[in-house]
Short mmCIF file of C-alpha atoms and ligand atoms in Angstrom, two decimals:
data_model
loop_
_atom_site.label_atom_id
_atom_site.label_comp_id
_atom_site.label_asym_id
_atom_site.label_seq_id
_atom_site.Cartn_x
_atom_site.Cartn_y
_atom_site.Cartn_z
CA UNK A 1 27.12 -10.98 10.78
CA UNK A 2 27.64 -10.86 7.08
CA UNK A 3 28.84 -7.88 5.58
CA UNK A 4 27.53 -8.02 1.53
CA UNK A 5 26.03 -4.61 0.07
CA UNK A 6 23.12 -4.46 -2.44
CA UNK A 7 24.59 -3.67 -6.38
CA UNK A 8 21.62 -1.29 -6.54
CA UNK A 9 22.82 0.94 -3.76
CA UNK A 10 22.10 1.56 0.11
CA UNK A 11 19.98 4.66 1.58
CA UNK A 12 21.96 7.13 3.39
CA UNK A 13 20.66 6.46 7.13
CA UNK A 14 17.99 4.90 8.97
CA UNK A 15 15.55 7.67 8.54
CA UNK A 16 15.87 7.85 5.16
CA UNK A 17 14.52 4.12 4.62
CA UNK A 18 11.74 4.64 7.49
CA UNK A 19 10.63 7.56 5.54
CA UNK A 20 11.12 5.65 2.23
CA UNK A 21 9.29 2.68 3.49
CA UNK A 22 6.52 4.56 5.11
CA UNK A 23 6.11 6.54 1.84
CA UNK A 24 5.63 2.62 0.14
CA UNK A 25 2.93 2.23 2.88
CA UNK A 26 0.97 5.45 2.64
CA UNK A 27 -0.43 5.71 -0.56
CA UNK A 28 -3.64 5.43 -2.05
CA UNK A 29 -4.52 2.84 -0.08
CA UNK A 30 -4.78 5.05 3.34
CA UNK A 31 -6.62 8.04 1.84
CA UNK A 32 -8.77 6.56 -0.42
CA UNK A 33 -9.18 3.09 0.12
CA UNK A 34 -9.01 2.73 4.35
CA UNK A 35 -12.07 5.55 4.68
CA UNK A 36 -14.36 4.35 2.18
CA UNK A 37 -13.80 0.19 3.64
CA UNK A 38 -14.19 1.77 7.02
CA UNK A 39 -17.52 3.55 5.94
CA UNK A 40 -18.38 0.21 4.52
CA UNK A 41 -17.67 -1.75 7.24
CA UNK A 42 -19.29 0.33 9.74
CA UNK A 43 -16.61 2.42 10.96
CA UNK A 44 -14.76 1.89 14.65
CA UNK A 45 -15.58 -2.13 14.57
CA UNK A 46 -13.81 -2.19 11.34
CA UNK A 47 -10.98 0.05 12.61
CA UNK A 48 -10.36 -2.12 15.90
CA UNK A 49 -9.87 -5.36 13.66
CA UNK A 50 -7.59 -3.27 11.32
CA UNK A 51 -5.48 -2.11 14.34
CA UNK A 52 -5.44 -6.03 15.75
CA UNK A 53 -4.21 -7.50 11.99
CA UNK A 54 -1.60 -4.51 11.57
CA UNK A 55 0.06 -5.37 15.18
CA UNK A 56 -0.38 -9.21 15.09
CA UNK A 57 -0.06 -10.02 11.44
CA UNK A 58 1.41 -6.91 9.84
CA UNK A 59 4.35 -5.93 12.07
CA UNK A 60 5.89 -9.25 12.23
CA UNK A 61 5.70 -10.30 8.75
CA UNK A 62 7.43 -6.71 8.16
CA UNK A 63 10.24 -7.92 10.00
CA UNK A 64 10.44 -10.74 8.25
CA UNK A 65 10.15 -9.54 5.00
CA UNK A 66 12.92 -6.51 5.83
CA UNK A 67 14.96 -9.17 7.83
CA UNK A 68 14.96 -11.61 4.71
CA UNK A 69 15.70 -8.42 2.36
CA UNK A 70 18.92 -7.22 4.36
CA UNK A 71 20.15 -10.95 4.23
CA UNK A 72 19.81 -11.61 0.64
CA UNK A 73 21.20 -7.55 -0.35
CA UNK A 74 19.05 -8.59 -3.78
CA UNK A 75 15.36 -8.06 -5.77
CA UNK A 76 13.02 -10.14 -3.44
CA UNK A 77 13.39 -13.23 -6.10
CA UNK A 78 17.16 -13.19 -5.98
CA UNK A 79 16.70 -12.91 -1.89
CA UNK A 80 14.77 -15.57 -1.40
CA UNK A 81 17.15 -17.90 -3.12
CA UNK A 82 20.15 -16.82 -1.57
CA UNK A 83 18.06 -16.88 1.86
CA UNK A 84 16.74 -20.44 1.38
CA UNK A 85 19.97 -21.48 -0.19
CA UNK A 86 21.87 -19.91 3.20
CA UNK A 87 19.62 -21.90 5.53
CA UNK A 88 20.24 -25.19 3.56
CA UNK A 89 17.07 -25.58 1.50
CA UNK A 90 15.65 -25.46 -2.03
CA UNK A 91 15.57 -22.08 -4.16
CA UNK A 92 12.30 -22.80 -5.02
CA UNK A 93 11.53 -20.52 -2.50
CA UNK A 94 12.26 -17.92 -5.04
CA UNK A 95 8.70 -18.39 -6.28
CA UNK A 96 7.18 -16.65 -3.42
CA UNK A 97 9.57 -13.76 -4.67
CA UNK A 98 7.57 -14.17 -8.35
CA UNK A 99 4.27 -14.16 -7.06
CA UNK A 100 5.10 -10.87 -5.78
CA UNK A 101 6.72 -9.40 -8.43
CA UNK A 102 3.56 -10.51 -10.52
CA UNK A 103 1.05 -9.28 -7.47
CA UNK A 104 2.97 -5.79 -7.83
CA UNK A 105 2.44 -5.82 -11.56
CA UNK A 106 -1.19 -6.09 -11.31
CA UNK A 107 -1.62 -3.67 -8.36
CA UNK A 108 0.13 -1.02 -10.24
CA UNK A 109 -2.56 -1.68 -13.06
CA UNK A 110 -4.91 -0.51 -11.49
CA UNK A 111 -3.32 1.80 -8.95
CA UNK A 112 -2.72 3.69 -11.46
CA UNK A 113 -5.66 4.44 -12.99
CA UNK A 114 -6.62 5.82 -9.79
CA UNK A 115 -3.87 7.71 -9.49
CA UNK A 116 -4.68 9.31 -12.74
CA UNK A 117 -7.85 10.27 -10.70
CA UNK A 118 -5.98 12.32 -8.40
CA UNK A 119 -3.98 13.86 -11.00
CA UNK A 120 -6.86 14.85 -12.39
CA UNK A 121 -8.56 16.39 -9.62
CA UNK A 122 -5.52 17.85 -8.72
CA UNK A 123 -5.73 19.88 -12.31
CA UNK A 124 -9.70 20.61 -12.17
CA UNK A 125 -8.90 22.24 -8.31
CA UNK A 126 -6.00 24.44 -9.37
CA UNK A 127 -8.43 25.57 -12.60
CA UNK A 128 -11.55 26.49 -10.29
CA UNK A 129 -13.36 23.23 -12.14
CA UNK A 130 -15.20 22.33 -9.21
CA UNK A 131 -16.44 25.19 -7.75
CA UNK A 132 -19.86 26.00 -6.29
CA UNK A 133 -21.00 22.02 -6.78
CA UNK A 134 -23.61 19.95 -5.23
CA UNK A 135 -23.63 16.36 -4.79
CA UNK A 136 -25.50 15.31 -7.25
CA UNK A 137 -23.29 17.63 -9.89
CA UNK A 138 -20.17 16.05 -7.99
CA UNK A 139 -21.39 12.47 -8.73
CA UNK A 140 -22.13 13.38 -12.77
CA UNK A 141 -18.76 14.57 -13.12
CA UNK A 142 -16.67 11.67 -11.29
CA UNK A 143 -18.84 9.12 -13.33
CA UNK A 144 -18.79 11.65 -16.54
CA UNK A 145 -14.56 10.98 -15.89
CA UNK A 146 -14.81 7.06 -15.74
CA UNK A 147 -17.07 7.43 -19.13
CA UNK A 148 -13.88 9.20 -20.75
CA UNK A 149 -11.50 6.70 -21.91
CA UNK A 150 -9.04 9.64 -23.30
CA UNK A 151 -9.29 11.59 -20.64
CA UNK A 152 -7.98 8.68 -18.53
CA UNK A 153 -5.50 7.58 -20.79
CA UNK A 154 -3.94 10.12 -20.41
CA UNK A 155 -3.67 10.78 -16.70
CA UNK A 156 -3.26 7.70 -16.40
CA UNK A 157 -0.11 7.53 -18.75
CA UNK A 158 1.22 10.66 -17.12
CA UNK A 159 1.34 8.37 -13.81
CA UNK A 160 2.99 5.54 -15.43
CA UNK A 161 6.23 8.70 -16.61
CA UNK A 162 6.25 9.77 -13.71
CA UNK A 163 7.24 6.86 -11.65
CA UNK A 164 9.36 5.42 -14.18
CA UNK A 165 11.34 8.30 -14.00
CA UNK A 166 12.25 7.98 -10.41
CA UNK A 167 12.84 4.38 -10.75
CA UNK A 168 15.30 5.05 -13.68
CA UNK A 169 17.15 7.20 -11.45
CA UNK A 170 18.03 4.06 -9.00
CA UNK A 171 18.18 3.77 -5.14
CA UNK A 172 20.23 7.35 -4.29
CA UNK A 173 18.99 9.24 -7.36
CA UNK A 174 15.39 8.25 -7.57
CA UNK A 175 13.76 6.60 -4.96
CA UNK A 176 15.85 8.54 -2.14
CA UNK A 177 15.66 11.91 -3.78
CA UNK A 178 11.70 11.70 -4.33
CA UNK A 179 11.23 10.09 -0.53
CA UNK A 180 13.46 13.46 0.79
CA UNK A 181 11.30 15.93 -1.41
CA UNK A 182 7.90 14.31 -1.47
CA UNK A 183 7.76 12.69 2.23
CA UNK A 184 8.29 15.84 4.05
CA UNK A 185 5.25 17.93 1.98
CA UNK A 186 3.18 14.94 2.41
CA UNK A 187 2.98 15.32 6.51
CA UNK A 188 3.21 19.46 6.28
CA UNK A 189 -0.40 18.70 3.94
CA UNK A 190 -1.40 16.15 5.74
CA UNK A 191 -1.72 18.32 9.31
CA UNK A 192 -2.66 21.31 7.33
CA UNK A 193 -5.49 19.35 6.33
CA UNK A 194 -5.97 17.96 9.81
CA UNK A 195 -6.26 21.82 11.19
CA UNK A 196 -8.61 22.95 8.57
CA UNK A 197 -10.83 19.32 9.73
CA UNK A 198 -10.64 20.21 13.16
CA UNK A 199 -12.34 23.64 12.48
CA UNK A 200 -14.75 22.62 10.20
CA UNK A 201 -16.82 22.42 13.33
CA UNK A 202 -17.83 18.44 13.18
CA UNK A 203 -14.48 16.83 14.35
CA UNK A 204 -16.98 14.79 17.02
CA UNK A 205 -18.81 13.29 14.51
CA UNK A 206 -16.08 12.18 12.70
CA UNK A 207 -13.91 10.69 15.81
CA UNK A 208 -16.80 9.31 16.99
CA UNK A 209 -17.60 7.12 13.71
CA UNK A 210 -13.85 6.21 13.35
CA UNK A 211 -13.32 4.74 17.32
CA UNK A 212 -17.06 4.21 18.41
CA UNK A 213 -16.48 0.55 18.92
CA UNK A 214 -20.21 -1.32 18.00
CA UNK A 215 -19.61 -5.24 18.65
CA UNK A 216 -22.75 -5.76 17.03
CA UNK A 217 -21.32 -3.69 13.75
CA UNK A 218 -18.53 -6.19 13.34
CA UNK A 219 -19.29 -9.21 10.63
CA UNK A 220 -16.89 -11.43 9.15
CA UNK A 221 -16.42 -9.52 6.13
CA UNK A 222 -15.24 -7.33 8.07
CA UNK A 223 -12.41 -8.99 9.36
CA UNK A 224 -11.72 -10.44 5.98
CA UNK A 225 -11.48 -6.83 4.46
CA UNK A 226 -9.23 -5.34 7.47
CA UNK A 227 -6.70 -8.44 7.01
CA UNK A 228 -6.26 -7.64 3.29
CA UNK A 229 -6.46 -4.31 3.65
CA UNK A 230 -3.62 -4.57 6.66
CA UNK A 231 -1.36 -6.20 4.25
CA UNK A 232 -1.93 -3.68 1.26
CA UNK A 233 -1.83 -0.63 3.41
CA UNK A 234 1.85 -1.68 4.79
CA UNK A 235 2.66 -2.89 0.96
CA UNK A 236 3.15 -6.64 2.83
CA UNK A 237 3.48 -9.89 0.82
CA UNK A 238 5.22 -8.94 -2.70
CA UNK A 239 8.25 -7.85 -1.55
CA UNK A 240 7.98 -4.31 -1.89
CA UNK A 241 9.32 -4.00 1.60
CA UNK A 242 11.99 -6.70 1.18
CA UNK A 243 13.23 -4.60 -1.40
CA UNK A 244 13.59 -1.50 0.26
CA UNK A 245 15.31 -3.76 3.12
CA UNK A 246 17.70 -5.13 0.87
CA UNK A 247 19.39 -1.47 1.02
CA UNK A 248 19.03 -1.55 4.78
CA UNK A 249 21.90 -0.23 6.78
CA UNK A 250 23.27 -2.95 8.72
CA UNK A 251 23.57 -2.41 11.93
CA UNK A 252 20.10 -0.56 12.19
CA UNK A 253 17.49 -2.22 13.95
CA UNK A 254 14.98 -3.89 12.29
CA UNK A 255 12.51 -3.85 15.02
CA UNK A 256 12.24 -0.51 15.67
CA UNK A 257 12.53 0.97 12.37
CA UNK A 258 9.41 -1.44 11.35
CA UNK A 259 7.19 -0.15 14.24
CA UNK A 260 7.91 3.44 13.21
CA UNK A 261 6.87 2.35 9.59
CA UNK A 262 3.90 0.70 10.68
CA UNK A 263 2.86 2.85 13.43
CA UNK A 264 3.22 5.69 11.01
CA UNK A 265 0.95 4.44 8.08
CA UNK A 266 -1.98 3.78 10.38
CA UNK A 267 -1.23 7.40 11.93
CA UNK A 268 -1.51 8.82 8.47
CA UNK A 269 -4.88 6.57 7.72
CA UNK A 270 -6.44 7.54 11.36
CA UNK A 271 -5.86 11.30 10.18
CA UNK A 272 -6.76 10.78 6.68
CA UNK A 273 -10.09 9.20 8.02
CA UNK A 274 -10.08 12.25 10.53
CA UNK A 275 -9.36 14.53 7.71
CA UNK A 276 -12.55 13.28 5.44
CA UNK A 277 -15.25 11.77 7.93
CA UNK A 278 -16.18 15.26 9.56
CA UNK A 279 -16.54 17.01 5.79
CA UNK A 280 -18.50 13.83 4.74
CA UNK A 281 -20.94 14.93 8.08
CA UNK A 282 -20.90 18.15 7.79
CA UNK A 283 -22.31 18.07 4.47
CA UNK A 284 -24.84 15.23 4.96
CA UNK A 285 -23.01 13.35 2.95
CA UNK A 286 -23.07 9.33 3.23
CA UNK A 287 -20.01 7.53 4.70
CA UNK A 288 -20.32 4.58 3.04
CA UNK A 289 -20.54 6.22 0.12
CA UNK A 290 -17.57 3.64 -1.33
CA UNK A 291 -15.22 3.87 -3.85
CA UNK A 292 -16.15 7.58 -4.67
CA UNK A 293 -16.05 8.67 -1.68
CA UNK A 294 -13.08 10.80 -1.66
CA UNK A 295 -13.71 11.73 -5.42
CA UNK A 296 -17.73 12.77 -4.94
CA UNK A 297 -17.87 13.98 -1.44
CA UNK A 298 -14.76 16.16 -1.08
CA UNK A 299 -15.23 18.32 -3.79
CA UNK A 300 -18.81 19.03 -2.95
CA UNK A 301 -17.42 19.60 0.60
CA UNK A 302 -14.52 21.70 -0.43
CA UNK A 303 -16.85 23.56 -2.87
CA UNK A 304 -18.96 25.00 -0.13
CA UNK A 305 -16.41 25.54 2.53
CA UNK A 306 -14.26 28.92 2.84
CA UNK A 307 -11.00 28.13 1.33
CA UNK A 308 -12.20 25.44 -0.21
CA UNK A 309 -10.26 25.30 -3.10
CA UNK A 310 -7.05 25.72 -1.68
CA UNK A 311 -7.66 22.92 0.43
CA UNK A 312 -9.08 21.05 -1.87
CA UNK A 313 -6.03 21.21 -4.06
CA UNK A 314 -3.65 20.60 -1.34
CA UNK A 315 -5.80 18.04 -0.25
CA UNK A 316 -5.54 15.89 -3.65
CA UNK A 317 -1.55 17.04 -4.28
CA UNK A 318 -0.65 14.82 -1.05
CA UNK A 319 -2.75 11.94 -2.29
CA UNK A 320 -0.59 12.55 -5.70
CA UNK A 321 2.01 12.69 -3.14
CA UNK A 322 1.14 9.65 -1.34
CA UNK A 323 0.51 7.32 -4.52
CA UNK A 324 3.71 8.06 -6.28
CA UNK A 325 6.07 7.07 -4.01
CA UNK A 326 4.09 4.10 -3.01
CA UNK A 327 3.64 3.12 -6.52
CA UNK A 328 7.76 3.27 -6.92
CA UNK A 329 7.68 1.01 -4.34
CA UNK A 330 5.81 -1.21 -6.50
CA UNK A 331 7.89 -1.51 -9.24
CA UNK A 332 11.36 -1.42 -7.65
CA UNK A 333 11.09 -5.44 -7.02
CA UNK A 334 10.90 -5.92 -10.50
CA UNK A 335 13.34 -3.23 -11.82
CA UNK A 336 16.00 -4.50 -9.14
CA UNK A 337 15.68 -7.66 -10.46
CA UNK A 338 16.08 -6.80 -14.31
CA UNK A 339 18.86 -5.29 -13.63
CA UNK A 340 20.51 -7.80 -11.35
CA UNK A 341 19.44 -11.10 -14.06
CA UNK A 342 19.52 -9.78 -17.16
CA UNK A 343 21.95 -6.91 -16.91
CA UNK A 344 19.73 -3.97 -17.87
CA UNK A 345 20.33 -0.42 -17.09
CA UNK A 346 18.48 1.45 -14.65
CA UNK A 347 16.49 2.93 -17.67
CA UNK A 348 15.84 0.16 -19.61
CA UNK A 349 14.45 -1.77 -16.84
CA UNK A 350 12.35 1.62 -15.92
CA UNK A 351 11.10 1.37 -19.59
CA UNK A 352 10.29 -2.34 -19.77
CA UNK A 353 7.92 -2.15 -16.62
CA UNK A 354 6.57 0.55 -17.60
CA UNK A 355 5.24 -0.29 -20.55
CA UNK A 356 4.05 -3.56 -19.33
CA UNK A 357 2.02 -2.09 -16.46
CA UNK A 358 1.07 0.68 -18.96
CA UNK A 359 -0.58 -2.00 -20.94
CA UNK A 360 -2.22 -3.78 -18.03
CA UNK A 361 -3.50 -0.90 -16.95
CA UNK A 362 -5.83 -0.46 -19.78
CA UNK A 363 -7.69 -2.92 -19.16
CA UNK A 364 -8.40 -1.64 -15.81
CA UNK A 365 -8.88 1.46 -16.85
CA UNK A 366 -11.03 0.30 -20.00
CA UNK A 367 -13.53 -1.36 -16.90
CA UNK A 368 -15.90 1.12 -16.59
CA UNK A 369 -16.15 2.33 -20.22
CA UNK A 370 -15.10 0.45 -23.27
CA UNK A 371 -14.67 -2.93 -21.62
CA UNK A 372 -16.97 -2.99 -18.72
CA UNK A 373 -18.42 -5.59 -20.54
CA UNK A 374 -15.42 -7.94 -20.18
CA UNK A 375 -15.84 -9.89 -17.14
CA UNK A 376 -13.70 -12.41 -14.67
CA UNK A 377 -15.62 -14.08 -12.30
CA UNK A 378 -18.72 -11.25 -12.64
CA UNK A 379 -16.39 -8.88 -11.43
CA UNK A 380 -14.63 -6.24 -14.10
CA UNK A 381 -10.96 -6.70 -14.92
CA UNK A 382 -10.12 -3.71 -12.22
CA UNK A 383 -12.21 -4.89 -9.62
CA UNK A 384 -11.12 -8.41 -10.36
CA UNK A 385 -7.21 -7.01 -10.13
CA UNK A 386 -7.99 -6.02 -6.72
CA UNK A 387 -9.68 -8.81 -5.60
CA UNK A 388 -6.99 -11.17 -6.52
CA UNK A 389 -3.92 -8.84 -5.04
CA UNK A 390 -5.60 -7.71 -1.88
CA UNK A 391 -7.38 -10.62 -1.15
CA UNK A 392 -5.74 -13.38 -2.72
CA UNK A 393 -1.61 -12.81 -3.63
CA UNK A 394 -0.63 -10.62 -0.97
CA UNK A 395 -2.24 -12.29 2.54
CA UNK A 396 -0.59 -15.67 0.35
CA UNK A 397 2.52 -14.06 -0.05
CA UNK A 398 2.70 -12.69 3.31
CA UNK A 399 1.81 -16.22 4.73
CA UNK A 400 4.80 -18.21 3.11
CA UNK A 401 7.26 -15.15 4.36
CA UNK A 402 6.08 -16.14 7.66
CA UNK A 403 6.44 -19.65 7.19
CA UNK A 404 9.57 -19.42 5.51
CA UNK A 405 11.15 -16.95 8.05
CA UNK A 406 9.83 -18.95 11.28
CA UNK A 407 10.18 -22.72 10.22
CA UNK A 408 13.29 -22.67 7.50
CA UNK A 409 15.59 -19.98 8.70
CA UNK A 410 18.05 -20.94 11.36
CA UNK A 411 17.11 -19.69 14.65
CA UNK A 412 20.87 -18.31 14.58
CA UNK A 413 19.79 -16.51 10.88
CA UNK A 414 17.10 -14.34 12.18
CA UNK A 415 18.55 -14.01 15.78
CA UNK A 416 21.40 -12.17 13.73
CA UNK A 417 19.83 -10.32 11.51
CA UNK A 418 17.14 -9.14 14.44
CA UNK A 419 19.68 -8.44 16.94
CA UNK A 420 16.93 -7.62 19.47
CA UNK A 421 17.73 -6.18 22.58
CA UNK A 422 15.65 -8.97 24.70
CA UNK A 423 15.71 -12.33 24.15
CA UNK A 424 12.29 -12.10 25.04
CA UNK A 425 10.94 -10.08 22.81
CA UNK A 426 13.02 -12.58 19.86
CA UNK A 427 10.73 -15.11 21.77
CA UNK A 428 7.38 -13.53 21.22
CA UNK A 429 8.21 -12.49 17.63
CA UNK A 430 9.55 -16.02 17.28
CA UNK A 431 5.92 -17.39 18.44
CA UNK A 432 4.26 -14.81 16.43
CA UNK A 433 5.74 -15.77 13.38
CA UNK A 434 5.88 -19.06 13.49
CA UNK A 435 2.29 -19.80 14.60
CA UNK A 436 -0.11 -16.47 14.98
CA UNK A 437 0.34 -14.81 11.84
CA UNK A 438 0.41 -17.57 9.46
CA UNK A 439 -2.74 -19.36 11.13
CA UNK A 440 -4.61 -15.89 11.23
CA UNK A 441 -3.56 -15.53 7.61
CA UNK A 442 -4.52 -18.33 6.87
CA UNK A 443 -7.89 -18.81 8.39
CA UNK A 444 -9.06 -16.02 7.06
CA UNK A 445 -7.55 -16.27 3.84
CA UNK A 446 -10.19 -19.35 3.53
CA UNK A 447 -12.72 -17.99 4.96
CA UNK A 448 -12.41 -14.48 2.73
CA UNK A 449 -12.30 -17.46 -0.37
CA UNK A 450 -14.86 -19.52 0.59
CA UNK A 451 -17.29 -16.75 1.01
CA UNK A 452 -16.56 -15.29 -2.11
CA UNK A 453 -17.17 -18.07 -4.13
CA UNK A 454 -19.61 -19.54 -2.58
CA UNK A 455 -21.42 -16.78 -0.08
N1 PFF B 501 0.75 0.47 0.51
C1 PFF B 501 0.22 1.16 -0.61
C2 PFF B 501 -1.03 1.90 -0.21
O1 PFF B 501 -1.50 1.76 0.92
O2 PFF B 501 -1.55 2.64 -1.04
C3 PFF B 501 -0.09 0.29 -1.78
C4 PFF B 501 0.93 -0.76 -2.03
C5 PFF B 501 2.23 -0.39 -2.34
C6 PFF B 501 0.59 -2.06 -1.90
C7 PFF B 501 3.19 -1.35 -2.49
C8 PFF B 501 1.52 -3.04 -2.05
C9 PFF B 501 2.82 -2.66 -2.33
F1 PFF B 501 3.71 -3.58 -2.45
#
């Protein structure tokens, strides 16, 4: 077993880097993306797919991805290298670590613009801004928002400060310190929330929308969207969670610590779906409702609902919550690496990024005012940013991890770095990895292309 530490630092025990990867994987993603694709996609058939690509596809590529981390103690591009280099082949292999420092560039683009959302919902709660509104009122102001380039900028900018702070802080004073502070509050609001759902008197409705299973419901989109969206809730394929693996104890298992991490995101989606669908029916309000969902609906639901307001500013404080420290999570591959390559500090590297993904991130943000008009592929540059990360550069990342950790690793490689307890459970993943999840991914990944561009 080798022995190397990571120059960047090492969290302080297993639970510290289950909560620190689970606060990667919740994030925007599970609160606002998960419920409004679910509404889409009509609701429990959507969910059961989900479920199927997070336990077939998702949990074994984590594995690989931490196991590959922990080996290589380095940014996901150094890893790689190292990795490949380790098990006798080419460092080429690095490249799969630079399409996901690239993938995480452009998610945080746009991530963060709707990040700046929440921050800005979080401020219009605590002032009283949206009290006593209807729908309709609801829907002017969200879309009166996206018409405000200022307004965005600077939420959106505010975002941007606030994660490159923790990331300037490093592994024990940044990322650690804001998983210890921030994770903690994030489940307290999250079960608040959850108790306030429960008595809002249509709980049923909710449940039953979320895990009434309707065969006929489920259509290959479908599927397509729950495979991307399995990869982005668990932040799979651009190295995100090799990173945090890199500062992986050693001796703690990798298995188990990756089914807590898993099995906690989609806990935290089920609730957050929990949490919204029975205020979206108790108010007549449409599920499918998309992107604004959780930014038209909820505050017409919190407006009209005793306490309201409270809740409702708890409510968008954990999403805050949630997308900071998953959005850390996105930038760490690249900071670790400009500080391993090129020798910058902590801050510098902090600074860099940031101002990069500042930049980016007007575009997106420009998308439905100034530049709406600017279009890639008919699709605006932050719907196109999505569309290429979610569907394209993460389920292609995420594929080449498998391959790489199934067919070029020595069996003896990831046998030691897994130490399972069964050999037969190093069989199955062994199976999985080399054969289900990369021919899932990879099916689909056509089929999701091939319907886009030409369905
Ligand atoms: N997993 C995060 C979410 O669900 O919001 C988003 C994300 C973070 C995606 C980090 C990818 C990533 F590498």
């Amino acid at each position: 077993m080798q022995n190397k530490q990571s120059i960047h630092g090492a969290w302080a025990n297993r639970w510290i880097f289950i909560l620190a990867a689970t606060g990667s994987a919740v994030g925007l993603g599970n609160i606002w993306k998960f419920p409004y694709i679910a509404g889409e996609n009509g609701g429990g058939a959507f969910v059961l797919v989900y479920l199927f690509c997070i336990l077939l596809v998702g949990v074994p590529i984590m594995m690989a991805e931490v196991l590959v981390g922990r080996r290589g103690r380095q940014s996901p591009i150094n890893s790689m290298r190292e990795v490949a280099y380790e098990a006798g082949h080419h460092g080429r292999w690095a490249g799969v670590g630079w399409m996901g420092a690239l993938a995480g560039f452009f998610i945080f683009s746009f991530y963060s613009v709707v990040a700046g959302w929440v921050l800005y919902y979080i401020a219009g709660m605590g002032s009283g801004k949206f009290v006593d509104i209807g729908s309709e009122e609801a829907g002017q102001m969200f879309g009166a928002l996206l018409e405000d380039p200022e307004t965005l900028l600077i939420w959106h900018s505010l975002f941007v400060v606030l994660v490159m702070m923790v990331i300037a802080g490093g592994v024990n004073k940044g990322l650690e310190r804001a998983t210890r502070v921030l994770m903690p509050l994030l489940f307290v609001l999250l079960f608040v929330l959850l108790a306030y759902s429960i008595n809002s008197g249509y709980f049923a409705e909710g449940w039953d929308f979320l895990f009434h299973f309707e065969p006929e419901a489920l259509t290959w989109n479908a599927v397509l969207v729950a495979l991307g969206h399995a990869f982005f809730t668990l932040s799979l394929g651009m190295g995100s969670i090799m990173a945090y693996g890199s500062y992986m104890g050693k001796r703690d298992s990798i298995g188990g610590t990756v089914l807590a991490i898993a099995g906690l995101d989609t806990l935290v989606a089920l609730i957050a779906g929990l949490a919204i669908f029975p205020i979206v029916f108790g108010n007549q309000l449409d599920p499918g409702a998309g992107p604004g969902l959780m930014f038209i609906t909820l505050p017409v639901a919190f407006s009209q609902m005793a306490g309201g307001q409270v809740f409702g500013f708890l409510f968008f404080l954990m999403v805050g919550f949630a997308a900071w420290t998953s959005a850390i999570s996105l930038m760490e591959p690249g900071a670790a690496w400009l500080v391993e390559t090129l020798g910058l500090s902590r801050t510098k590297a902090s600074i860099l990024l940031g101002v990069l993904v500042w930049l980016l991130g007007l575009l997106a943000l420009g998308s439905f005012n100034v530049t709406s008009d600017f279009l890639i592929f008919g699709m605006t540059a932050f719907d196109f940013l999505d569309f290429l990360t979610a569907n394209i550069m993460l389920p292609l990342g995420g594929f080449f991890v498998a391959v790489f950790v199934g067919w070029y690793l020595t069996r003896e490689m990831s046998e030691d770095e897994l130490a399972l307890r069964s050999s037969l459970i190093y069989q199955l993943w062994r199976v999985v990895i080399r054969y289900v999840s990369p021919v899932a991914v990879a099916v689909i990944f056509a089929l999701n292309l091939y319907q886009k561009l030409v369905g």
